[in-house]
Amino acid sequence: MPSQKEHEIQRRFGSRIRELRQKKGLSQEGLALACGLDRTYVGSVERGERNISLVNIHRIASALGIPVKVLFNA
């Protein structure tokens, strides 16, 4: 079980992904298809329920057409 601080990091990161996805006009399903992930996985990442891997961070950034570092700029 993640600590409160770890959960907050995951929640903020997921919120950033949601923000960027919505700016691109993509649904969760559209983003999931573009990066080869399941829609439920993308939803759980956006809600801060997952400690996402570096590989999946890269896949999401690529699908959004942005450098990985943009995901970390809040």
mmCIF file with all atom_site columns, C-alpha atoms in Angstrom:
data_model
loop_
_atom_site.group_PDB
_atom_site.id
_atom_site.type_symbol
_atom_site.label_atom_id
_atom_site.label_alt_id
_atom_site.label_comp_id
_atom_site.label_asym_id
_atom_site.label_entity_id
_atom_site.label_seq_id
_atom_site.pdbx_PDB_ins_code
_atom_site.Cartn_x
_atom_site.Cartn_y
_atom_site.Cartn_z
_atom_site.occupancy
_atom_site.B_iso_or_equiv
_atom_site.pdbx_formal_charge
_atom_site.auth_seq_id
_atom_site.auth_comp_id
_atom_site.auth_asym_id
_atom_site.auth_atom_id
_atom_site.pdbx_PDB_model_num
ATOM 1  C CA . MET A 1 1  ? 0.000   0.000  0.000   1.00 0.00 ? 1  MET A CA 1
ATOM 2  C CA . PRO A 1 2  ? 1.506   3.351  -1.013  1.00 0.00 ? 2  PRO A CA 1
ATOM 3  C CA . SER A 1 3  ? 2.153   5.984  1.613   1.00 0.00 ? 3  SER A CA 1
ATOM 4  C CA . GLN A 1 4  ? 0.115   9.183  1.601   1.00 0.00 ? 4  GLN A CA 1
ATOM 5  C CA . LYS A 1 5  ? 3.008   11.021 -0.073  1.00 0.00 ? 5  LYS A CA 1
ATOM 6  C CA . GLU A 1 6  ? 3.416   8.332  -2.740  1.00 0.00 ? 6  GLU A CA 1
ATOM 7  C CA . HIS A 1 7  ? -0.304  8.362  -3.453  1.00 0.00 ? 7  HIS A CA 1
ATOM 8  C CA . GLU A 1 8  ? -0.234  12.156 -3.838  1.00 0.00 ? 8  GLU A CA 1
ATOM 9  C CA . ILE A 1 9  ? 2.626   11.875 -6.364  1.00 0.00 ? 9  ILE A CA 1
ATOM 10 C CA . GLN A 1 10 ? 0.649   9.298  -8.355  1.00 0.00 ? 10 GLN A CA 1
ATOM 11 C CA . ARG A 1 11 ? -2.511  11.408 -8.172  1.00 0.00 ? 11 ARG A CA 1
ATOM 12 C CA . ARG A 1 12 ? -0.745  14.556 -9.413  1.00 0.00 ? 12 ARG A CA 1
ATOM 13 C CA . PHE A 1 13 ? 0.961   12.663 -12.227 1.00 0.00 ? 13 PHE A CA 1
ATOM 14 C CA . GLY A 1 14 ? -2.350  11.135 -13.291 1.00 0.00 ? 14 GLY A CA 1
ATOM 15 C CA . SER A 1 15 ? -4.021  14.539 -13.238 1.00 0.00 ? 15 SER A CA 1
ATOM 16 C CA . ARG A 1 16 ? -1.285  15.852 -15.530 1.00 0.00 ? 16 ARG A CA 1
ATOM 17 C CA . ILE A 1 17 ? -1.886  13.028 -17.996 1.00 0.00 ? 17 ILE A CA 1
ATOM 18 C CA . ARG A 1 18 ? -5.636  13.749 -17.921 1.00 0.00 ? 18 ARG A CA 1
ATOM 19 C CA . GLU A 1 19 ? -5.010  17.462 -18.508 1.00 0.00 ? 19 GLU A CA 1
ATOM 20 C CA . LEU A 1 20 ? -2.757  16.832 -21.514 1.00 0.00 ? 20 LEU A CA 1
ATOM 21 C CA . ARG A 1 21 ? -5.070  14.148 -22.932 1.00 0.00 ? 21 ARG A CA 1
ATOM 22 C CA . GLN A 1 22 ? -8.040  16.480 -22.780 1.00 0.00 ? 22 GLN A CA 1
ATOM 23 C CA . LYS A 1 23 ? -6.061  19.307 -24.411 1.00 0.00 ? 23 LYS A CA 1
ATOM 24 C CA . LYS A 1 24 ? -5.396  16.936 -27.317 1.00 0.00 ? 24 LYS A CA 1
ATOM 25 C CA . GLY A 1 25 ? -9.124  16.163 -27.522 1.00 0.00 ? 25 GLY A CA 1
ATOM 26 C CA . LEU A 1 26 ? -8.635  12.466 -26.788 1.00 0.00 ? 26 LEU A CA 1
ATOM 27 C CA . SER A 1 27 ? -10.876 10.201 -24.767 1.00 0.00 ? 27 SER A CA 1
ATOM 28 C CA . GLN A 1 28 ? -9.325  7.697  -22.384 1.00 0.00 ? 28 GLN A CA 1
ATOM 29 C CA . GLU A 1 29 ? -10.129 5.030  -24.939 1.00 0.00 ? 29 GLU A CA 1
ATOM 30 C CA . GLY A 1 30 ? -8.480  7.028  -27.726 1.00 0.00 ? 30 GLY A CA 1
ATOM 31 C CA . LEU A 1 31 ? -5.315  7.498  -25.697 1.00 0.00 ? 31 LEU A CA 1
ATOM 32 C CA . ALA A 1 32 ? -5.311  3.828  -24.691 1.00 0.00 ? 32 ALA A CA 1
ATOM 33 C CA . LEU A 1 33 ? -5.590  2.730  -28.324 1.00 0.00 ? 33 LEU A CA 1
ATOM 34 C CA . ALA A 1 34 ? -2.852  5.135  -29.405 1.00 0.00 ? 34 ALA A CA 1
ATOM 35 C CA . CYS A 1 35 ? -0.377  3.810  -26.859 1.00 0.00 ? 35 CYS A CA 1
ATOM 36 C CA . GLY A 1 36 ? -1.391  0.144  -26.807 1.00 0.00 ? 36 GLY A CA 1
ATOM 37 C CA . LEU A 1 37 ? -2.719  0.105  -23.251 1.00 0.00 ? 37 LEU A CA 1
ATOM 38 C CA . ASP A 1 38 ? -6.084  -0.907 -21.854 1.00 0.00 ? 38 ASP A CA 1
ATOM 39 C CA . ARG A 1 39 ? -8.606  1.881  -21.275 1.00 0.00 ? 39 ARG A CA 1
ATOM 40 C CA . THR A 1 40 ? -9.140  0.779  -17.684 1.00 0.00 ? 40 THR A CA 1
ATOM 41 C CA . TYR A 1 41 ? -5.383  1.015  -17.102 1.00 0.00 ? 41 TYR A CA 1
ATOM 42 C CA . VAL A 1 42 ? -5.299  4.588  -18.431 1.00 0.00 ? 42 VAL A CA 1
ATOM 43 C CA . GLY A 1 43 ? -8.243  5.483  -16.187 1.00 0.00 ? 43 GLY A CA 1
ATOM 44 C CA . SER A 1 44 ? -6.542  4.035  -13.126 1.00 0.00 ? 44 SER A CA 1
ATOM 45 C CA . VAL A 1 45 ? -3.339  5.941  -13.940 1.00 0.00 ? 45 VAL A CA 1
ATOM 46 C CA . GLU A 1 46 ? -5.300  9.188  -14.259 1.00 0.00 ? 46 GLU A CA 1
ATOM 47 C CA . ARG A 1 47 ? -6.939  8.540  -10.880 1.00 0.00 ? 47 ARG A CA 1
ATOM 48 C CA . GLY A 1 48 ? -3.541  7.968  -9.273  1.00 0.00 ? 48 GLY A CA 1
ATOM 49 C CA . GLU A 1 49 ? -4.222  4.329  -8.519  1.00 0.00 ? 49 GLU A CA 1
ATOM 50 C CA . ARG A 1 50 ? -1.143  2.969  -10.320 1.00 0.00 ? 50 ARG A CA 1
ATOM 51 C CA . ASN A 1 51 ? 2.586   3.337  -9.920  1.00 0.00 ? 51 ASN A CA 1
ATOM 52 C CA . ILE A 1 52 ? 3.181   3.525  -13.666 1.00 0.00 ? 52 ILE A CA 1
ATOM 53 C CA . SER A 1 53 ? 6.358   2.111  -15.252 1.00 0.00 ? 53 SER A CA 1
ATOM 54 C CA . LEU A 1 54 ? 8.865   4.136  -17.241 1.00 0.00 ? 54 LEU A CA 1
ATOM 55 C CA . VAL A 1 55 ? 7.986   2.157  -20.351 1.00 0.00 ? 55 VAL A CA 1
ATOM 56 C CA . ASN A 1 56 ? 4.309   3.105  -20.054 1.00 0.00 ? 56 ASN A CA 1
ATOM 57 C CA . ILE A 1 57 ? 5.207   6.734  -19.306 1.00 0.00 ? 57 ILE A CA 1
ATOM 58 C CA . HIS A 1 58 ? 7.131   6.764  -22.577 1.00 0.00 ? 58 HIS A CA 1
ATOM 59 C CA . ARG A 1 59 ? 4.247   5.116  -24.455 1.00 0.00 ? 59 ARG A CA 1
ATOM 60 C CA . ILE A 1 60 ? 1.762   7.695  -23.167 1.00 0.00 ? 60 ILE A CA 1
ATOM 61 C CA . ALA A 1 61 ? 4.052   10.623 -23.987 1.00 0.00 ? 61 ALA A CA 1
ATOM 62 C CA . SER A 1 62 ? 4.597   9.261  -27.507 1.00 0.00 ? 62 SER A CA 1
ATOM 63 C CA . ALA A 1 63 ? 0.852   8.796  -28.020 1.00 0.00 ? 63 ALA A CA 1
ATOM 64 C CA . LEU A 1 64 ? 0.285   12.396 -26.904 1.00 0.00 ? 64 LEU A CA 1
ATOM 65 C CA . GLY A 1 65 ? 3.059   13.581 -29.226 1.00 0.00 ? 65 GLY A CA 1
ATOM 66 C CA . ILE A 1 66 ? 5.048   15.229 -26.435 1.00 0.00 ? 66 ILE A CA 1
ATOM 67 C CA . PRO A 1 67 ? 8.458   14.741 -24.819 1.00 0.00 ? 67 PRO A CA 1
ATOM 68 C CA . VAL A 1 68 ? 8.372   12.684 -21.620 1.00 0.00 ? 68 VAL A CA 1
ATOM 69 C CA . LYS A 1 69 ? 9.563   15.670 -19.565 1.00 0.00 ? 69 LYS A CA 1
ATOM 70 C CA . VAL A 1 70 ? 6.323   17.540 -20.355 1.00 0.00 ? 70 VAL A CA 1
ATOM 71 C CA . LEU A 1 71 ? 4.424   14.971 -18.284 1.00 0.00 ? 71 LEU A CA 1
ATOM 72 C CA . PHE A 1 72 ? 6.422   16.094 -15.261 1.00 0.00 ? 72 PHE A CA 1
ATOM 73 C CA . ASN A 1 73 ? 5.931   19.845 -15.786 1.00 0.00 ? 73 ASN A CA 1
ATOM 74 C CA . ALA A 1 74 ? 2.864   20.829 -13.819 1.00 0.00 ? 74 ALA A CA 1
#
